[in-house]
Every structure is written in C-alpha cells, then in structure tokens.
mmCIF file of C-alpha atoms in Angstrom:
data_model
loop_
_atom_site.group_PDB
_atom_site.id
_atom_site.type_symbol
_atom_site.label_atom_id
_atom_site.label_comp_id
_atom_site.label_asym_id
_atom_site.label_seq_id
_atom_site.Cartn_x
_atom_site.Cartn_y
_atom_site.Cartn_z
ATOM 1 C CA ARG A 1 -23.202 7.119 9.395
ATOM 2 C CA TRP A 2 -21.250 9.874 11.111
ATOM 3 C CA LEU A 3 -19.485 10.577 7.787
ATOM 4 C CA TRP A 4 -22.709 12.065 6.467
ATOM 5 C CA GLY A 5 -22.379 14.697 9.176
ATOM 6 C CA PHE A 6 -19.463 16.147 7.248
ATOM 7 C CA ARG A 7 -20.402 19.512 5.795
ATOM 8 C CA LYS A 8 -22.409 18.930 2.684
ATOM 9 C CA SER A 9 -20.833 21.948 0.976
ATOM 10 C CA PHE A 10 -17.527 20.116 0.735
ATOM 11 C CA TRP A 11 -19.128 17.215 -1.107
ATOM 12 C CA ASP A 12 -21.292 19.379 -3.348
ATOM 13 C CA SER A 13 -18.697 22.026 -4.291
ATOM 14 C CA GLY A 14 -16.795 19.720 -6.647
ATOM 15 C CA SER A 15 -14.286 16.935 -6.316
ATOM 16 C CA GLU A 16 -10.982 15.663 -7.643
ATOM 17 C CA LYS A 17 -9.668 12.151 -8.084
ATOM 18 C CA VAL A 18 -7.197 10.910 -5.450
ATOM 19 C CA GLY A 19 -6.020 7.389 -6.233
ATOM 20 C CA GLY A 20 -9.328 6.589 -7.907
ATOM 21 C CA ALA A 21 -11.465 8.060 -5.101
ATOM 22 C CA GLU A 22 -13.280 11.381 -5.000
ATOM 23 C CA GLY A 23 -11.060 14.039 -3.371
ATOM 24 C CA THR A 24 -12.445 16.809 -1.165
ATOM 25 C CA LYS A 25 -12.452 20.270 -2.721
ATOM 26 C CA LEU A 26 -12.813 23.534 -0.864
ATOM 27 C CA ASP A 27 -15.916 25.665 -1.352
ATOM 28 C CA ASP A 28 -16.036 28.663 -3.702
ATOM 29 C CA ASP A 29 -16.100 31.236 -0.879
ATOM 30 C CA PHE A 30 -12.874 29.844 0.500
ATOM 31 C CA LYS A 31 -11.229 29.886 -2.938
ATOM 32 C CA GLU A 32 -12.321 33.491 -3.541
ATOM 33 C CA MET A 33 -10.898 34.556 -0.185
ATOM 34 C CA GLU A 34 -7.614 32.774 -0.963
ATOM 35 C CA LYS A 35 -7.438 34.545 -4.338
ATOM 36 C CA LYS A 36 -7.896 37.985 -2.719
ATOM 37 C CA VAL A 37 -5.132 37.259 -0.209
ATOM 38 C CA ASP A 38 -2.805 36.226 -3.037
ATOM 39 C CA VAL A 39 -3.504 39.462 -4.933
ATOM 40 C CA THR A 40 -2.912 41.478 -1.734
ATOM 41 C CA SER A 41 0.415 39.732 -1.182
ATOM 42 C CA LYS A 42 1.611 40.506 -4.718
ATOM 43 C CA ALA A 43 0.480 44.139 -4.441
ATOM 44 C CA VAL A 44 2.282 44.719 -1.138
ATOM 45 C CA THR A 45 5.496 43.096 -2.384
ATOM 46 C CA GLU A 46 5.730 45.134 -5.587
ATOM 47 C CA VAL A 47 4.625 48.428 -4.017
ATOM 48 C CA LEU A 48 7.353 47.978 -1.387
ATOM 49 C CA ALA A 49 10.039 47.466 -4.020
ATOM 50 C CA ARG A 50 8.863 50.418 -6.139
ATOM 51 C CA THR A 51 8.608 52.721 -3.117
ATOM 52 C CA ILE A 52 12.223 52.076 -2.127
ATOM 53 C CA GLU A 53 13.279 52.593 -5.754
ATOM 54 C CA TYR A 54 11.276 55.855 -5.849
ATOM 55 C CA LEU A 55 13.034 57.161 -2.748
ATOM 56 C CA GLN A 56 16.510 56.075 -3.899
ATOM 57 C CA PRO A 57 17.079 55.291 -7.610
ATOM 58 C CA ASN A 58 20.760 54.587 -6.852
ATOM 59 C CA PRO A 59 21.104 50.859 -6.012
ATOM 60 C CA ALA A 60 23.862 51.393 -3.427
ATOM 61 C CA SER A 61 21.761 53.930 -1.512
ATOM 62 C CA ARG A 62 18.716 51.689 -1.946
ATOM 63 C CA ALA A 63 20.502 48.863 -0.147
ATOM 64 C CA LYS A 64 21.438 51.177 2.737
ATOM 65 C CA LEU A 65 17.850 52.451 2.980
ATOM 66 C CA THR A 66 16.591 48.867 3.277
ATOM 67 C CA MET A 67 19.006 48.169 6.145
ATOM 68 C CA LEU A 68 18.333 51.477 7.896
ATOM 69 C CA ASN A 69 17.287 51.178 11.546
ATOM 70 C CA THR A 70 14.557 53.793 11.819
ATOM 71 C CA VAL A 71 14.249 53.390 15.604
ATOM 72 C CA SER A 72 17.759 54.746 16.147
ATOM 73 C CA LYS A 73 16.963 57.632 13.795
ATOM 74 C CA ILE A 74 13.796 58.525 15.704
ATOM 75 C CA ARG A 75 15.656 58.489 19.011
ATOM 76 C CA GLY A 76 18.211 60.901 17.618
ATOM 77 C CA GLN A 77 21.088 58.438 17.564
ATOM 78 C CA VAL A 78 21.845 59.161 13.912
ATOM 79 C CA LYS A 79 21.488 62.386 11.928
ATOM 80 C CA ASN A 80 21.078 60.987 8.417
ATOM 81 C CA PRO A 81 20.194 57.724 6.659
ATOM 82 C CA GLY A 82 23.864 56.923 5.998
ATOM 83 C CA TYR A 83 24.025 57.787 2.299
ATOM 84 C CA PRO A 84 24.362 61.104 0.416
ATOM 85 C CA GLN A 85 21.373 62.729 -1.214
ATOM 86 C CA SER A 86 21.892 64.036 -4.759
ATOM 87 C CA GLU A 87 20.748 67.494 -3.618
ATOM 88 C CA GLY A 88 23.470 67.526 -0.967
ATOM 89 C CA LEU A 89 26.166 66.531 -3.476
ATOM 90 C CA LEU A 90 25.035 69.305 -5.816
ATOM 91 C CA GLY A 91 25.045 71.796 -2.923
ATOM 92 C CA GLU A 92 28.601 70.897 -1.892
ATOM 93 C CA CYS A 93 29.759 71.322 -5.493
ATOM 94 C CA MET A 94 28.155 74.777 -5.763
ATOM 95 C CA ILE A 95 29.597 75.958 -2.446
ATOM 96 C CA ARG A 96 33.103 74.765 -3.329
ATOM 97 C CA HIS A 97 33.160 76.626 -6.648
ATOM 98 C CA GLY A 98 31.394 79.657 -5.170
ATOM 99 C CA LYS A 99 34.205 80.039 -2.641
ATOM 100 C CA GLU A 100 36.804 79.672 -5.399
ATOM 101 C CA LEU A 101 35.190 82.461 -7.415
ATOM 102 C CA GLY A 102 35.256 84.756 -4.369
ATOM 103 C CA GLY A 103 33.017 87.491 -3.032
ATOM 104 C CA GLU A 104 33.679 89.871 -5.934
ATOM 105 C CA SER A 105 31.926 87.507 -8.338
ATOM 106 C CA ASN A 106 28.161 87.757 -8.744
ATOM 107 C CA PHE A 107 28.112 84.172 -9.957
ATOM 108 C CA GLY A 108 30.206 83.027 -6.985
ATOM 109 C CA ASP A 109 27.843 84.626 -4.460
ATOM 110 C CA ALA A 110 24.841 83.127 -6.261
ATOM 111 C CA LEU A 111 26.449 79.684 -6.197
ATOM 112 C CA LEU A 112 26.915 79.989 -2.432
ATOM 113 C CA ASP A 113 23.240 80.877 -1.990
ATOM 114 C CA ALA A 114 22.113 78.007 -4.205
ATOM 115 C CA GLY A 115 24.501 75.551 -2.543
ATOM 116 C CA GLU A 116 23.181 76.286 0.940
ATOM 117 C CA SER A 117 19.618 75.819 -0.320
ATOM 118 C CA MET A 118 20.513 72.487 -1.928
ATOM 119 C CA LYS A 119 21.995 71.259 1.349
ATOM 120 C CA ARG A 120 18.765 72.240 3.117
ATOM 121 C CA LEU A 121 16.826 70.269 0.490
ATOM 122 C CA ALA A 122 19.034 67.258 1.205
ATOM 123 C CA GLU A 123 18.158 67.457 4.901
ATOM 124 C CA VAL A 124 14.448 67.591 4.047
ATOM 125 C CA LYS A 125 14.921 64.590 1.741
ATOM 126 C CA ASP A 126 16.603 62.710 4.607
ATOM 127 C CA SER A 127 13.514 63.339 6.707
ATOM 128 C CA LEU A 128 11.260 62.106 3.898
ATOM 129 C CA ASP A 129 13.213 58.853 3.607
ATOM 130 C CA ILE A 130 13.039 58.240 7.357
ATOM 131 C CA GLU A 131 9.325 59.080 7.627
ATOM 132 C CA VAL A 132 8.346 56.879 4.695
ATOM 133 C CA LYS A 133 10.396 53.962 5.973
ATOM 134 C CA GLN A 134 8.969 54.227 9.496
ATOM 135 C CA ASN A 135 5.305 54.762 8.608
ATOM 136 C CA PHE A 136 4.926 52.969 5.250
ATOM 137 C CA ILE A 137 7.763 50.601 4.330
ATOM 138 C CA ASP A 138 8.272 48.991 7.753
ATOM 139 C CA PRO A 139 4.551 48.262 8.387
ATOM 140 C CA LEU A 140 4.154 46.685 4.936
ATOM 141 C CA GLN A 141 7.294 44.614 5.444
ATOM 142 C CA ASN A 142 5.889 43.465 8.767
ATOM 143 C CA LEU A 143 2.663 42.498 6.982
ATOM 144 C CA CYS A 144 4.671 40.368 4.521
ATOM 145 C CA GLU A 145 6.915 38.770 7.117
ATOM 146 C CA LYS A 146 4.226 38.081 9.719
ATOM 147 C CA ASP A 147 0.570 38.074 8.647
ATOM 148 C CA LEU A 148 0.938 36.891 5.047
ATOM 149 C CA LYS A 149 3.588 34.356 6.031
ATOM 150 C CA GLU A 150 1.297 33.025 8.757
ATOM 151 C CA ILE A 151 -1.585 32.652 6.305
ATOM 152 C CA GLN A 152 0.689 30.781 3.919
ATOM 153 C CA HIS A 153 1.617 28.416 6.749
ATOM 154 C CA HIS A 154 -2.041 27.724 7.577
ATOM 155 C CA LEU A 155 -2.906 27.063 3.915
ATOM 156 C CA LYS A 156 -0.009 24.668 3.551
ATOM 157 C CA LYS A 157 -1.059 22.823 6.690
ATOM 158 C CA LEU A 158 -4.658 22.682 5.433
ATOM 159 C CA GLU A 159 -3.549 21.149 2.144
ATOM 160 C CA GLY A 160 -1.618 18.422 3.974
ATOM 161 C CA ARG A 161 -4.588 17.543 6.169
ATOM 162 C CA ARG A 162 -6.924 17.568 3.166
ATOM 163 C CA LEU A 163 -4.758 15.016 1.376
ATOM 164 C CA ASP A 164 -4.530 12.912 4.546
ATOM 165 C CA PHE A 165 -8.313 12.922 4.946
ATOM 166 C CA ASP A 166 -8.851 11.982 1.295
ATOM 167 C CA TYR A 167 -6.339 9.140 1.576
ATOM 168 C CA LYS A 168 -8.067 7.711 4.669
ATOM 169 C CA LYS A 169 -11.485 8.236 3.115
ATOM 170 C CA LYS A 170 -10.357 6.097 0.183
ATOM 171 C CA ARG A 171 -9.439 3.354 2.649
ATOM 172 C CA GLN A 172 -12.779 3.506 4.470
ATOM 173 C CA GLY A 173 -13.666 0.058 5.770
ATOM 174 C CA LYS A 174 -10.002 -0.954 5.960
ATOM 175 C CA ILE A 175 -9.144 1.429 8.783
ATOM 176 C CA PRO A 176 -10.977 2.197 12.050
ATOM 177 C CA ASP A 177 -13.786 4.757 11.762
ATOM 178 C CA GLU A 178 -12.201 6.694 14.627
ATOM 179 C CA GLU A 179 -9.077 7.292 12.545
ATOM 180 C CA LEU A 180 -11.159 8.653 9.679
ATOM 181 C CA ARG A 181 -13.156 10.838 12.071
ATOM 182 C CA GLN A 182 -9.971 12.334 13.531
ATOM 183 C CA ALA A 183 -8.640 13.082 10.040
ATOM 184 C CA LEU A 184 -11.893 14.918 9.229
ATOM 185 C CA GLU A 185 -11.761 16.933 12.456
ATOM 186 C CA LYS A 186 -8.170 18.001 11.781
ATOM 187 C CA PHE A 187 -9.111 19.010 8.240
ATOM 188 C CA GLU A 188 -12.073 21.106 9.439
ATOM 189 C CA GLU A 189 -9.948 22.637 12.193
ATOM 190 C CA SER A 190 -7.214 23.716 9.717
ATOM 191 C CA LYS A 191 -9.813 25.100 7.310
ATOM 192 C CA GLU A 192 -11.360 27.218 10.067
ATOM 193 C CA VAL A 193 -7.964 28.572 11.168
ATOM 194 C CA ALA A 194 -6.986 29.448 7.571
ATOM 195 C CA GLU A 195 -10.370 31.088 6.926
ATOM 196 C CA THR A 196 -10.098 33.146 10.115
ATOM 197 C CA SER A 197 -6.590 34.398 9.341
ATOM 198 C CA MET A 198 -7.528 35.363 5.762
ATOM 199 C CA HIS A 199 -10.760 37.021 6.920
ATOM 200 C CA ASN A 200 -8.905 39.094 9.532
ATOM 201 C CA LEU A 201 -6.385 40.272 6.947
ATOM 202 C CA LEU A 202 -8.999 41.284 4.386
ATOM 203 C CA GLU A 203 -11.296 42.927 6.943
ATOM 204 C CA THR A 204 -8.498 45.079 8.437
ATOM 205 C CA ASP A 205 -7.130 46.377 5.144
ATOM 206 C CA ILE A 206 -8.000 49.885 6.359
ATOM 207 C CA GLU A 207 -4.604 49.682 8.098
ATOM 208 C CA GLN A 208 -2.932 49.619 4.689
ATOM 209 C CA VAL A 209 -5.023 52.652 3.703
ATOM 210 C CA SER A 210 -3.707 54.430 6.807
ATOM 211 C CA GLN A 211 -0.130 53.538 5.855
ATOM 212 C CA LEU A 212 -0.680 54.810 2.325
ATOM 213 C CA SER A 213 -2.034 58.034 3.803
ATOM 214 C CA ALA A 214 1.155 58.355 5.869
ATOM 215 C CA LEU A 215 3.201 58.060 2.658
ATOM 216 C CA VAL A 216 1.228 60.859 1.031
ATOM 217 C CA ASP A 217 1.490 63.052 4.160
ATOM 218 C CA ALA A 218 5.273 62.617 4.193
ATOM 219 C CA GLN A 219 5.461 63.548 0.506
ATOM 220 C CA LEU A 220 3.287 66.623 1.040
ATOM 221 C CA ASP A 221 5.437 67.765 3.959
ATOM 222 C CA TYR A 222 8.599 67.276 1.886
ATOM 223 C CA HIS A 223 7.251 69.209 -1.094
ATOM 224 C CA ARG A 224 5.924 72.052 1.083
ATOM 225 C CA GLN A 225 9.334 72.506 2.691
ATOM 226 C CA ALA A 226 11.056 72.159 -0.678
ATOM 227 C CA VAL A 227 8.821 74.844 -2.189
ATOM 228 C CA GLN A 228 9.573 77.195 0.724
ATOM 229 C CA ILE A 229 13.341 76.670 0.371
ATOM 230 C CA LEU A 230 13.260 77.188 -3.403
ATOM 231 C CA ASP A 231 11.003 80.247 -3.104
ATOM 232 C CA GLU A 232 13.519 81.842 -0.720
ATOM 233 C CA LEU A 233 16.383 80.981 -3.067
ATOM 234 C CA ALA A 234 14.545 82.372 -6.098
ATOM 235 C CA GLU A 235 13.924 85.659 -4.240
ATOM 236 C CA LYS A 236 17.613 85.896 -3.263
ATOM 237 C CA LEU A 237 18.752 85.375 -6.836
ATOM 238 C CA LYS A 238 16.252 87.956 -8.171
ATOM 239 C CA ARG A 239 17.448 90.446 -5.558
ATOM 240 C CA ARG A 240 21.043 89.866 -6.624
ATOM 241 C CA MET A 241 20.083 90.453 -10.262
ATOM 242 C CA ARG A 242 18.334 93.738 -9.362
ATOM 243 C CA GLU A 243 21.294 94.925 -7.307
ATOM 244 C CA ALA A 244 23.740 94.022 -10.064
ATOM 245 C CA SER A 245 21.680 95.820 -12.726
ATOM 246 C CA SER A 246 21.432 98.983 -10.561
ATOM 247 C CA ARG A 247 25.188 99.277 -10.141
ATOM 248 C CA PRO A 248 27.094 101.185 -12.840
ATOM 249 C CA ARG A 249 28.968 98.900 -15.136
ATOM 250 C CA ARG A 250 32.710 99.081 -14.844
ATOM 251 C CA GLU A 251 34.425 99.724 -18.143
ATOM 252 C CA TYR A 252 37.540 97.885 -19.029
ATOM 253 C CA LYS A 253 40.580 100.103 -19.424
ATOM 254 C CA PRO A 254 43.652 98.313 -20.691
ATOM 255 C CA LYS A 255 46.910 99.135 -18.960
ATOM 256 C CA PRO A 256 49.458 101.106 -20.957
ATOM 257 C CA ARG A 257 52.051 98.892 -22.565
ATOM 258 C CA GLU A 258 55.539 99.187 -21.191
ATOM 259 C CA PRO A 259 58.365 99.493 -23.714
ATOM 260 C CA PHE A 260 60.232 96.261 -24.294
ATOM 261 C CA ASP A 261 63.959 96.496 -25.024
ATOM 262 C CA LEU A 262 65.103 93.609 -27.164
ATOM 263 C CA GLY A 263 68.750 94.491 -26.600
ATOM 264 C CA GLU A 264 71.549 93.527 -28.933
ATOM 265 C CA PRO A 265 70.941 90.568 -31.227
ATOM 266 C CA GLU A 266 73.783 88.560 -29.729
ATOM 267 C CA GLN A 267 72.284 89.009 -26.265
ATOM 268 C CA SER A 268 68.800 87.888 -27.301
ATOM 269 C CA ASN A 269 69.045 84.872 -25.028
ATOM 270 C CA GLY A 270 70.099 86.637 -21.873
ATOM 271 C CA GLY A 271 73.805 86.580 -22.766
ATOM 272 C CA PHE A 272 73.878 82.846 -23.357
ATOM 273 C CA PRO A 273 74.373 81.311 -26.753
ATOM 274 C CA CYS A 274 71.164 80.102 -28.331
ATOM 275 C CA THR A 275 71.073 76.352 -28.565
ATOM 276 C CA THR A 276 68.444 74.025 -29.869
ATOM 277 C CA ALA A 277 66.323 72.572 -27.119
ATOM 278 C CA PRO A 278 66.774 68.815 -26.867
ATOM 279 C CA LYS A 279 63.848 66.720 -27.944
ATOM 280 C CA ILE A 280 62.113 65.048 -25.037
ATOM 281 C CA ALA A 281 61.406 61.412 -25.682
ATOM 282 C CA ALA A 282 57.981 60.140 -24.750
ATOM 283 C CA SER A 283 58.196 58.606 -21.309
ATOM 284 C CA SER A 284 55.960 57.741 -18.411
ATOM 285 C CA SER A 285 56.339 61.318 -17.127
ATOM 286 C CA PHE A 286 55.179 63.010 -20.355
ATOM 287 C CA ARG A 287 52.048 61.584 -21.930
ATOM 288 C CA SER A 288 49.512 63.098 -24.253
ATOM 289 C CA SER A 289 46.668 61.819 -22.121
ATOM 290 C CA ASP A 290 45.979 61.669 -18.401
ATOM 291 C CA LYS A 291 44.162 58.368 -18.756
ATOM 292 C CA PRO A 292 46.011 55.452 -17.162
ATOM 293 C CA ILE A 293 47.482 52.916 -19.557
ATOM 294 C CA ARG A 294 45.222 49.900 -19.553
ATOM 295 C CA THR A 295 46.899 46.693 -18.553
ATOM 296 C CA PRO A 296 46.074 43.468 -20.405
ATOM 297 C CA SER A 297 44.132 42.245 -17.372
ATOM 298 C CA ARG A 298 41.565 45.008 -17.796
ATOM 299 C CA SER A 299 40.688 44.253 -21.408
ATOM 300 C CA MET A 300 41.667 40.636 -22.050
ATOM 301 C CA LEU A 301 39.818 38.623 -19.383
ATOM 302 C CA PRO A 302 38.805 35.023 -20.265
ATOM 303 C CA LEU A 303 35.238 34.794 -21.530
ATOM 304 C CA ASP A 304 34.302 31.641 -19.598
ATOM 305 C CA GLN A 305 32.444 33.612 -16.925
ATOM 306 C CA PRO A 306 29.663 36.255 -16.976
ATOM 307 C CA SER A 307 31.252 39.483 -18.213
ATOM 308 C CA CYS A 308 30.686 42.684 -20.132
ATOM 309 C CA LYS A 309 32.763 45.237 -22.051
ATOM 310 C CA ALA A 310 32.701 48.971 -21.284
ATOM 311 C CA LEU A 311 31.424 51.066 -24.211
ATOM 312 C CA TYR A 312 32.246 54.387 -22.510
ATOM 313 C CA ASP A 313 34.142 55.751 -19.522
ATOM 314 C CA PHE A 314 32.069 55.701 -16.309
ATOM 315 C CA GLU A 315 33.042 57.951 -13.406
ATOM 316 C CA PRO A 316 31.389 56.922 -10.097
ATOM 317 C CA GLU A 317 29.399 59.666 -8.404
ATOM 318 C CA ASN A 318 28.155 57.778 -5.334
ATOM 319 C CA ASP A 319 29.509 55.321 -2.810
ATOM 320 C CA GLY A 320 29.264 51.746 -4.039
ATOM 321 C CA GLU A 321 29.555 52.520 -7.764
ATOM 322 C CA LEU A 322 32.297 50.943 -9.904
ATOM 323 C CA GLY A 323 34.303 53.181 -12.219
ATOM 324 C CA PHE A 324 35.880 51.966 -15.473
ATOM 325 C CA ARG A 325 37.324 53.063 -18.824
ATOM 326 C CA GLU A 326 36.175 52.341 -22.355
ATOM 327 C CA GLY A 327 37.267 48.859 -23.368
ATOM 328 C CA ASP A 328 37.556 47.427 -19.863
ATOM 329 C CA VAL A 329 36.148 43.902 -19.435
ATOM 330 C CA ILE A 330 34.167 43.623 -16.188
ATOM 331 C CA THR A 331 33.182 40.416 -14.427
ATOM 332 C CA LEU A 332 29.400 40.333 -13.792
ATOM 333 C CA THR A 333 28.304 39.134 -10.350
ATOM 334 C CA ASN A 334 24.658 40.229 -10.100
ATOM 335 C CA GLN A 335 21.889 42.174 -11.861
ATOM 336 C CA ILE A 336 20.318 44.686 -9.451
ATOM 337 C CA ASP A 337 17.417 45.644 -11.732
ATOM 338 C CA GLU A 338 16.717 46.336 -15.387
ATOM 339 C CA ASN A 339 19.103 49.321 -15.384
ATOM 340 C CA TRP A 340 21.984 48.403 -13.063
ATOM 341 C CA TYR A 341 24.561 45.607 -12.798
ATOM 342 C CA GLU A 342 26.986 44.673 -10.038
ATOM 343 C CA GLY A 343 30.454 43.538 -11.065
ATOM 344 C CA MET A 344 34.180 43.357 -10.295
ATOM 345 C CA LEU A 345 37.200 44.977 -11.957
ATOM 346 C CA ASP A 346 40.788 44.737 -10.705
ATOM 347 C CA GLY A 347 39.617 43.467 -7.320
ATOM 348 C CA GLN A 348 37.078 46.301 -6.878
ATOM 349 C CA SER A 349 33.353 45.528 -6.635
ATOM 350 C CA GLY A 350 30.478 47.959 -7.246
ATOM 351 C CA PHE A 351 27.384 48.980 -9.229
ATOM 352 C CA PHE A 352 27.290 50.443 -12.745
ATOM 353 C CA PRO A 353 24.611 51.276 -15.354
ATOM 354 C CA LEU A 354 23.715 48.715 -18.014
ATOM 355 C CA SER A 355 23.679 51.408 -20.731
ATOM 356 C CA TYR A 356 27.467 51.894 -20.413
ATOM 357 C CA VAL A 357 28.415 48.303 -21.258
ATOM 358 C CA GLU A 358 27.945 45.517 -23.792
ATOM 359 C CA VAL A 359 27.257 42.106 -22.263
ATOM 360 C CA LEU A 360 29.695 39.483 -23.562
ATOM 361 C CA VAL A 361 28.694 36.494 -21.414
ATOM 362 C CA PRO A 362 25.291 36.935 -19.698
ATOM 363 C CA LEU A 363 24.548 35.963 -16.128
ATOM 364 C CA PRO A 364 22.886 32.542 -15.738
ATOM 365 C CA GLN A 365 19.116 32.690 -15.463
#
C-alpha cells in the first residue's frame, strides 16, 4: 500500500509505456522550468559568441581575446590584450607617412595629429575589450561551465533514476517492496535536486541583467572617450585649415633655364663613339612584374583533400592571416565562421576571407 503514497501528480500528469508498463512522467511545472533553462542556456551561448565577434571581427584576434587572462591585465601585468587594434594600425600608418612628408607639409602635420589620435583610440578600445571580458564574458562563461553544466548533470541523473524506478515498478511482486521503495526515494530525491538547481538559476537571473548593464556601461565609457578624442582632433584639423588659409599663398616661380651646350656632333657621347646598347635578355634579375613566379606546388595540388583556389591576391593585414596570390590552391583545415576559413599554403597556416577563394573540395560536414 505504500506505493499509493507516491505523489499523485506523477501518476496523473501523463504516462509513457516502458516494456508494456506505464512509465512515470514528470509534471507540467517541472517541464516548463526545464524548457526555460534550455532557452536560457541557448541565449547565453549565442550572446557570448556574438559579443566576442562584436569586439574582434578578426578571427585571429578573436582567439587571443578568448584566451586572454583578465586577472593579469587588472593587476597591471600586461598593458594590452596581446593583439593590435585596427585603430592603432591606422595610427601607425598615418604617423609613418606624416614623418616622411615632413614639417613643411600641411598634410604631413595633419597626418601626425590624426595618427596620435588613432593610437589613443586603440588604447581606449583595449580598455573596452578588457572591461567587457572581465564583467560580461567571463561571468557568462562561468554560468555555462558551472551552473548550467550542473543542472544538466542533475537532469541526466534524474532520467536514469526515473527509468530505474519504472523498470522496478514493472517487476512489482517479483522483487522485494523495499527495493521498489528505495528506487522511488532516489527518483524523488533527484527530482527535488534538479528542481532546486533550476529554480535557483531562474530566480537569480537579475545577475545576468547586472552583467548586461556592465557591458553597456563599458560601451558608453568607450564611446564617451572616443568622442572626446575625435572632437579634439577635429578642432586641431580645423585650426590647421584656418592657419593655412590665413597665410599668403606662395607663387611658383620657375628657375631660369641654363644654356645647354651640345658641343660638336662627333663629341655628342662624351668623346666616346656611339654604340648600340646591347639588348638585355629577360632573366631572373629583370622581370616585368614584382610578383614571385608561382611554383607548380602552389597551383597544382591534388584535389583529394579539402581545398580552395584563390580568386584574387590577399595581403594579410593582421597576425594569423594567410597571404596568397591569384590562382594559388590552398588546403582547407577549418571553417572559423561564415566569412573566414583557416588553411595551409607552402607550410604556412593562417586565416583568410571566404570571399577571396573558390572552394574546390569542401570540408567534411
């Protein structure tokens, strides 16, 4: 008779057949809670991936951001995330060419101003990456790796005990009642633990709201500083334009031409007899193009492995990217996302954009 003490909701909420016997089904409240946890898990996972992609569209930098130890950054052990920001690369380019143009060039001075501002923007972007990783990415990753993983463990354990209880219930009368009672107690115990862990997660979701708020705060701080830097740069450039327009324009005065004495006709070649210049045969030292000659290995790889053919030249701009020339055949090793591949060419491995190549042999699904 003790079996009738089992919670009536389990018997009334529906059943499934297990070896010809009625199987225990969980109540609707439990199923609804499990569904909400599943939706939360999917949301956290995709938001994490998109946030890292938002911070660093470049796949090589994205990988370094994922591995970044924010604790060492906070303690001042490192000064940057370990990868270049696009603003910093632009700033270095402007400063280099500004110095080449020299101080007498209005454009050169303006490039120096803009380059310094771009480098400041890169530093602010570094801070944004670190702040977002510390206060948004890391807590959500901890939620995935700890709380959600723990709930998944409890649900899996509950399912095993449910099946065990149903199996022993089917054999009622053939096994001791004590064995059936113990199976029921273990099932109820696992259900309570799983319900508690899911309830705690759903009831403390204000923590995720706090983490989302930290993301927005970091973005606001970045954009405020960026606006201040760009406002200062814009004022500098306007001041340079006003100063340049107030100065009198220098007129170009060509230098007087000096007379050129051709001398006697027979001395037209500096006293030496005029001879026809020898024709220079095309050799490895004199080519019409600076592009390296492509060896057969770069364009005639066997097509029994995942590979693609370069449609255009691709010059790498960041660490981890793979450069190639039009016509090169690249071995595919991985697809990073819908826009980037990873591959190998002449022993070099790196990332490259999908839009620059034509896939010959696709990667296995």
